[in-house]
mmCIF file of C-alpha atoms in Angstrom:
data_model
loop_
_atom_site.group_PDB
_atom_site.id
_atom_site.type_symbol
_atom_site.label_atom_id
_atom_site.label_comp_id
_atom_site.label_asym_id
_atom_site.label_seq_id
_atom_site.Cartn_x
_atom_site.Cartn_y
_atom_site.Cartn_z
ATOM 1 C CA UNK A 1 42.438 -35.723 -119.540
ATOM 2 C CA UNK A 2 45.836 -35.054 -117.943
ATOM 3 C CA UNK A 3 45.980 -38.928 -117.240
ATOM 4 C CA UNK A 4 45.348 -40.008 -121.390
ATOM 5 C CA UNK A 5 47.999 -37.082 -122.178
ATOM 6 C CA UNK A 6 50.181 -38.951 -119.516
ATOM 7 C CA UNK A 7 49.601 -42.280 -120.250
ATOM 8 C CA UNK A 8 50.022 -41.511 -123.908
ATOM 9 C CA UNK A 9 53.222 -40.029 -123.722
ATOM 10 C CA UNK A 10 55.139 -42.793 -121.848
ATOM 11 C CA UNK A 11 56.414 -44.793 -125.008
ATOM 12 C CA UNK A 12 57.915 -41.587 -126.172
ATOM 13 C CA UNK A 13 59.646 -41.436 -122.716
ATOM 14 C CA UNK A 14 60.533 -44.335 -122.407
ATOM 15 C CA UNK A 15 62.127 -44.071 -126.036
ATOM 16 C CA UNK A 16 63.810 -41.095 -125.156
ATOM 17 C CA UNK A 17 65.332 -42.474 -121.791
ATOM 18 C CA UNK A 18 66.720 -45.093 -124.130
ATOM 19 C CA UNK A 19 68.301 -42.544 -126.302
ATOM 20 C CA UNK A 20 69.769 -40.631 -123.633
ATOM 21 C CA UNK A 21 71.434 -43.573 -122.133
ATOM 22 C CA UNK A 22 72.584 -45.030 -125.064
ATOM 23 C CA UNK A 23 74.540 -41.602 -125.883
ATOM 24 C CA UNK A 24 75.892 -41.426 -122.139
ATOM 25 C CA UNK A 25 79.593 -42.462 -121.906
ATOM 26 C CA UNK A 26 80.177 -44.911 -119.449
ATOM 27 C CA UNK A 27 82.950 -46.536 -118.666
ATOM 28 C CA UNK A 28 85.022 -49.197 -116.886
ATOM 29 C CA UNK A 29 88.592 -49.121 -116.096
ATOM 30 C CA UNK A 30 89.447 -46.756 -118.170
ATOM 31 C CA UNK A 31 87.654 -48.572 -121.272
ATOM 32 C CA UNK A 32 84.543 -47.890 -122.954
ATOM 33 C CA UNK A 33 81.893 -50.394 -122.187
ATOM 34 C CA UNK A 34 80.111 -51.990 -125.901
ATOM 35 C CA UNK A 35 76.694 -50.733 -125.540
ATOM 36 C CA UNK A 36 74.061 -52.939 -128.094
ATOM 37 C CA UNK A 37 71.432 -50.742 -129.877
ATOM 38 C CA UNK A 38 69.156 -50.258 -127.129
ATOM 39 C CA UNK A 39 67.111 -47.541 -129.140
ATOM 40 C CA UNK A 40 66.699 -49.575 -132.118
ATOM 41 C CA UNK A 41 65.709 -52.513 -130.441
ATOM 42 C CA UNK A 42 63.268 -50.334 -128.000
ATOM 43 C CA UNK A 43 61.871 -48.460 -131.433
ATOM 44 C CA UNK A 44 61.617 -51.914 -133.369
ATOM 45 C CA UNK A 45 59.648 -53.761 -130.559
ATOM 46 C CA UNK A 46 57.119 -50.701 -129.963
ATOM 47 C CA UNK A 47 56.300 -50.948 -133.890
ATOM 48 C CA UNK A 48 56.229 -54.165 -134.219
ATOM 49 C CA UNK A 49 54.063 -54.678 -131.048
ATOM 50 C CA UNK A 50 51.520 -51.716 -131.573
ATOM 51 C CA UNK A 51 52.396 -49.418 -134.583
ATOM 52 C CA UNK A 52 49.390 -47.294 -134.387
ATOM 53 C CA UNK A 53 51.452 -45.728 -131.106
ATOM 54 C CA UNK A 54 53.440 -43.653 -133.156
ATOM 55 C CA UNK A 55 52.807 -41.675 -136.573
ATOM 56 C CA UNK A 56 55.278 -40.915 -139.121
ATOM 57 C CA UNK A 57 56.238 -37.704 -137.609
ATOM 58 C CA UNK A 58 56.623 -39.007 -134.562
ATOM 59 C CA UNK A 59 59.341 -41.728 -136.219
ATOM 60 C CA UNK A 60 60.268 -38.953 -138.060
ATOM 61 C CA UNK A 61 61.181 -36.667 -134.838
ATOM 62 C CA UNK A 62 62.508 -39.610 -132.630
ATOM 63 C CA UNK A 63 64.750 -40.646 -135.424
ATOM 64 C CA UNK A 64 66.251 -37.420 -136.316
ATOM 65 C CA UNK A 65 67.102 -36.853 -132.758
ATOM 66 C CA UNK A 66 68.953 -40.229 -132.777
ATOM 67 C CA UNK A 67 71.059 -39.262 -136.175
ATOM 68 C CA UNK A 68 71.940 -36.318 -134.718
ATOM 69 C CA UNK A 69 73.307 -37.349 -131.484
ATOM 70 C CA UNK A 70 74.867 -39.932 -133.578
ATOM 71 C CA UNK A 71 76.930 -37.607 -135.451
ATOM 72 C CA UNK A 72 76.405 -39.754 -138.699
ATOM 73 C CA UNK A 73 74.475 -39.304 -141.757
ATOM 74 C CA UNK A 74 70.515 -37.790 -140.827
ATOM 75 C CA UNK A 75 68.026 -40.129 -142.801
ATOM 76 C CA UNK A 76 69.031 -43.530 -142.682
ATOM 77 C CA UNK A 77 67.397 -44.507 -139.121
ATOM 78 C CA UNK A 78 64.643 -42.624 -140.200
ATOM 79 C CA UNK A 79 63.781 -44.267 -143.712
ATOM 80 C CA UNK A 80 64.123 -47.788 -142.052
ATOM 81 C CA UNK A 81 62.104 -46.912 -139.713
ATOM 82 C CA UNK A 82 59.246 -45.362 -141.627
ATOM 83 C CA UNK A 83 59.573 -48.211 -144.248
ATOM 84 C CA UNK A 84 59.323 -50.455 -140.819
ATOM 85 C CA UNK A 85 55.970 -48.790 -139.758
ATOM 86 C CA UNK A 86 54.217 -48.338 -143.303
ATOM 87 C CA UNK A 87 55.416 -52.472 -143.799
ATOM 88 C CA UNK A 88 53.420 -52.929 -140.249
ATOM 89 C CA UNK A 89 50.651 -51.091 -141.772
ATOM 90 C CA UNK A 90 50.155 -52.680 -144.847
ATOM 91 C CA UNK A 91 50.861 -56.572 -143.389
ATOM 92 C CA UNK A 92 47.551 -58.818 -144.604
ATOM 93 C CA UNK A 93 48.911 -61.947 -142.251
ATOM 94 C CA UNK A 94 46.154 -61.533 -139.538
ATOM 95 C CA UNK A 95 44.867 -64.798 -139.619
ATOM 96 C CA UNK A 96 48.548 -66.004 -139.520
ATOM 97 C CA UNK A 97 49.743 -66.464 -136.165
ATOM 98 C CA UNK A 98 52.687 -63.506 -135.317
ATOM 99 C CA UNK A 99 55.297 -65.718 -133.599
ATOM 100 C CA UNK A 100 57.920 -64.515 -131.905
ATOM 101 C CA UNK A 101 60.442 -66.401 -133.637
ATOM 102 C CA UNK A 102 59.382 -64.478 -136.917
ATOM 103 C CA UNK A 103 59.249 -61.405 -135.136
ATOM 104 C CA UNK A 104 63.219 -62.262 -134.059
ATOM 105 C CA UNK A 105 64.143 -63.222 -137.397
ATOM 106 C CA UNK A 106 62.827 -59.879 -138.836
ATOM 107 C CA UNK A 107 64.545 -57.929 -136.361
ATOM 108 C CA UNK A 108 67.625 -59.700 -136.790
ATOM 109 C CA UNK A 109 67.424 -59.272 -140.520
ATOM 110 C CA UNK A 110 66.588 -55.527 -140.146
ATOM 111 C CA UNK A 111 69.419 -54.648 -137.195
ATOM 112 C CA UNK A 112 71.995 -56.346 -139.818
ATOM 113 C CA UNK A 113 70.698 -54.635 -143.002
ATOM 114 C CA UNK A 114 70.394 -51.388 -140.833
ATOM 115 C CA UNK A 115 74.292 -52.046 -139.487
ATOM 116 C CA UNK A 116 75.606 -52.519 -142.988
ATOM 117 C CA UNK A 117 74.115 -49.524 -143.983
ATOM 118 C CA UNK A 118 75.205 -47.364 -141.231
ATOM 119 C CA UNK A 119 78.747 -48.862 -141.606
ATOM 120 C CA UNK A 120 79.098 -48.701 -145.481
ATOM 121 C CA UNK A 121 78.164 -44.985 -145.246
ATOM 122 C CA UNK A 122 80.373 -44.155 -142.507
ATOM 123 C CA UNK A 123 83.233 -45.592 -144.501
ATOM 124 C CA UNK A 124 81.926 -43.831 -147.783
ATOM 125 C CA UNK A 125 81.671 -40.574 -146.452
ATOM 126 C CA UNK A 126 83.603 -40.071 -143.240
ATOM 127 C CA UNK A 127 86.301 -42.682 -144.243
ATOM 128 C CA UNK A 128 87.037 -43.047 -141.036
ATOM 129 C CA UNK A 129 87.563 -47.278 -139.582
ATOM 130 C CA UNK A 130 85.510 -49.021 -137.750
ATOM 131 C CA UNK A 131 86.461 -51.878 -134.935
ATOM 132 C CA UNK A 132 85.366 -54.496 -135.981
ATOM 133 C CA UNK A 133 85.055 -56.019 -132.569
ATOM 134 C CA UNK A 134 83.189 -53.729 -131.101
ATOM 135 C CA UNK A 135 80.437 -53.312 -133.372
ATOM 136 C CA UNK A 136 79.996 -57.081 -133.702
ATOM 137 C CA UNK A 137 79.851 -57.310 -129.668
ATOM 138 C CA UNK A 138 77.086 -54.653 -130.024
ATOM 139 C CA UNK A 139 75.556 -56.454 -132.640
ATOM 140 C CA UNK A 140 75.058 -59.240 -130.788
ATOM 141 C CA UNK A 141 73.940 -57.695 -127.394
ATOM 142 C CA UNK A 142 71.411 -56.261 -129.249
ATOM 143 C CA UNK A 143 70.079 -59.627 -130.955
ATOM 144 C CA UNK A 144 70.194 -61.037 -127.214
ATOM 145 C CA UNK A 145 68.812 -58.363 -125.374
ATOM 146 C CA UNK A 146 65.742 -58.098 -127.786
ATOM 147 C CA UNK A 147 63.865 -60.594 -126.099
ATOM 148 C CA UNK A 148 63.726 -58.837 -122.786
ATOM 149 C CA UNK A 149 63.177 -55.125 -124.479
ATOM 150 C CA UNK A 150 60.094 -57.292 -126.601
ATOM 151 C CA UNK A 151 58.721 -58.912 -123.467
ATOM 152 C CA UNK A 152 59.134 -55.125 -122.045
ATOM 153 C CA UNK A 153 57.610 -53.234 -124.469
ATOM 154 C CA UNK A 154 54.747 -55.732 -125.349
ATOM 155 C CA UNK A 155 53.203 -55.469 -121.259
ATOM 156 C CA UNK A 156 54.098 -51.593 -121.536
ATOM 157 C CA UNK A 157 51.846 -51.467 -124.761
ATOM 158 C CA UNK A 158 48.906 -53.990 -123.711
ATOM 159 C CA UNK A 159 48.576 -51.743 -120.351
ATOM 160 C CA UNK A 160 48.302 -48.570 -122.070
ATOM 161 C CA UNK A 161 46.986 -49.902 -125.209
ATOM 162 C CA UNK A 162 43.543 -48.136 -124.493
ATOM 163 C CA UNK A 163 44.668 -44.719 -123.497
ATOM 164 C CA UNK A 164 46.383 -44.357 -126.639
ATOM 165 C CA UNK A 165 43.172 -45.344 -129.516
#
């Protein structure tokens, strides 16, 4: 019993870990170092690789946490999000073979959707300016790095797949 509850909690850890050390300030002679959006990416793979891992209130709490820590608008992460997992619910293409290419492309189209969002409201309603330079660096961290986080994520969730069903 204390092993399922264990074993079913460690994609919310592991979630959370990425939170925490995306919010940590690190830095490097004196400059801030460009962190990509390691929760995003962790978040996106876990749905995309096993939705059923997570319900909407789960999304709903994970997300909320993130907004908040991000000092932004609360909401935005969390709508893309549950329209993420409710799309993953709803998807007929079973016989169709899920590449990984697709599953790429999505995420690249949903990190730069989600991005344009985030940025268009901070300008709307904070109206404060965003560098350009580092957000794109991030940006494309992020579309790098998902590879590794998917490859990640995808043994994490076929190990524990049957603790958490």
């Amino acid at each position: 019993m204390l092993n399922k509850l264990i074993f079913k909690s460690i994609p919310f850890v592991f979630i959370l870990f990425f939170i925490f050390f995306e919010f940590t300030p690190n830095y490097f002679f004196q400059k801030e170092i460009i962190k990509p959006y390691m929760f995003f990416s962790i978040l996106y793979c876990w749905i995309s690789s096993n939705f059923k891992q997570f319900s909407p209130i789960s999304i709903f709490l994970l997300t909320t946490l993130y907004d908040l820590l991000q000092g932004g608008i609360v909401g935005i992460t969390c709508l893309f999000f549950l329209l993420l997992h409710y799309s993953q619910r709803k998807k007929f293409n079973d016989l169709i073979s899920n590449d990984f290419k697709e599953t790429w492309f999505r995420f690249i189209i949903g990190i730069t959707i989600y991005i344009f969002l985030i940025s268009l409201t901070i300008i709307f309603f904070n109206e404060n300016k965003i560098v350009l330079k580092n957000l794109a660096l991030s940006f494309i961290f992020s579309i790098a790095l998902f590879p590794l986080f998917f490859f990640i994520v995808d043994k994490l969730s076929n190990k524990f797949r049957g603790y958490n069903e």
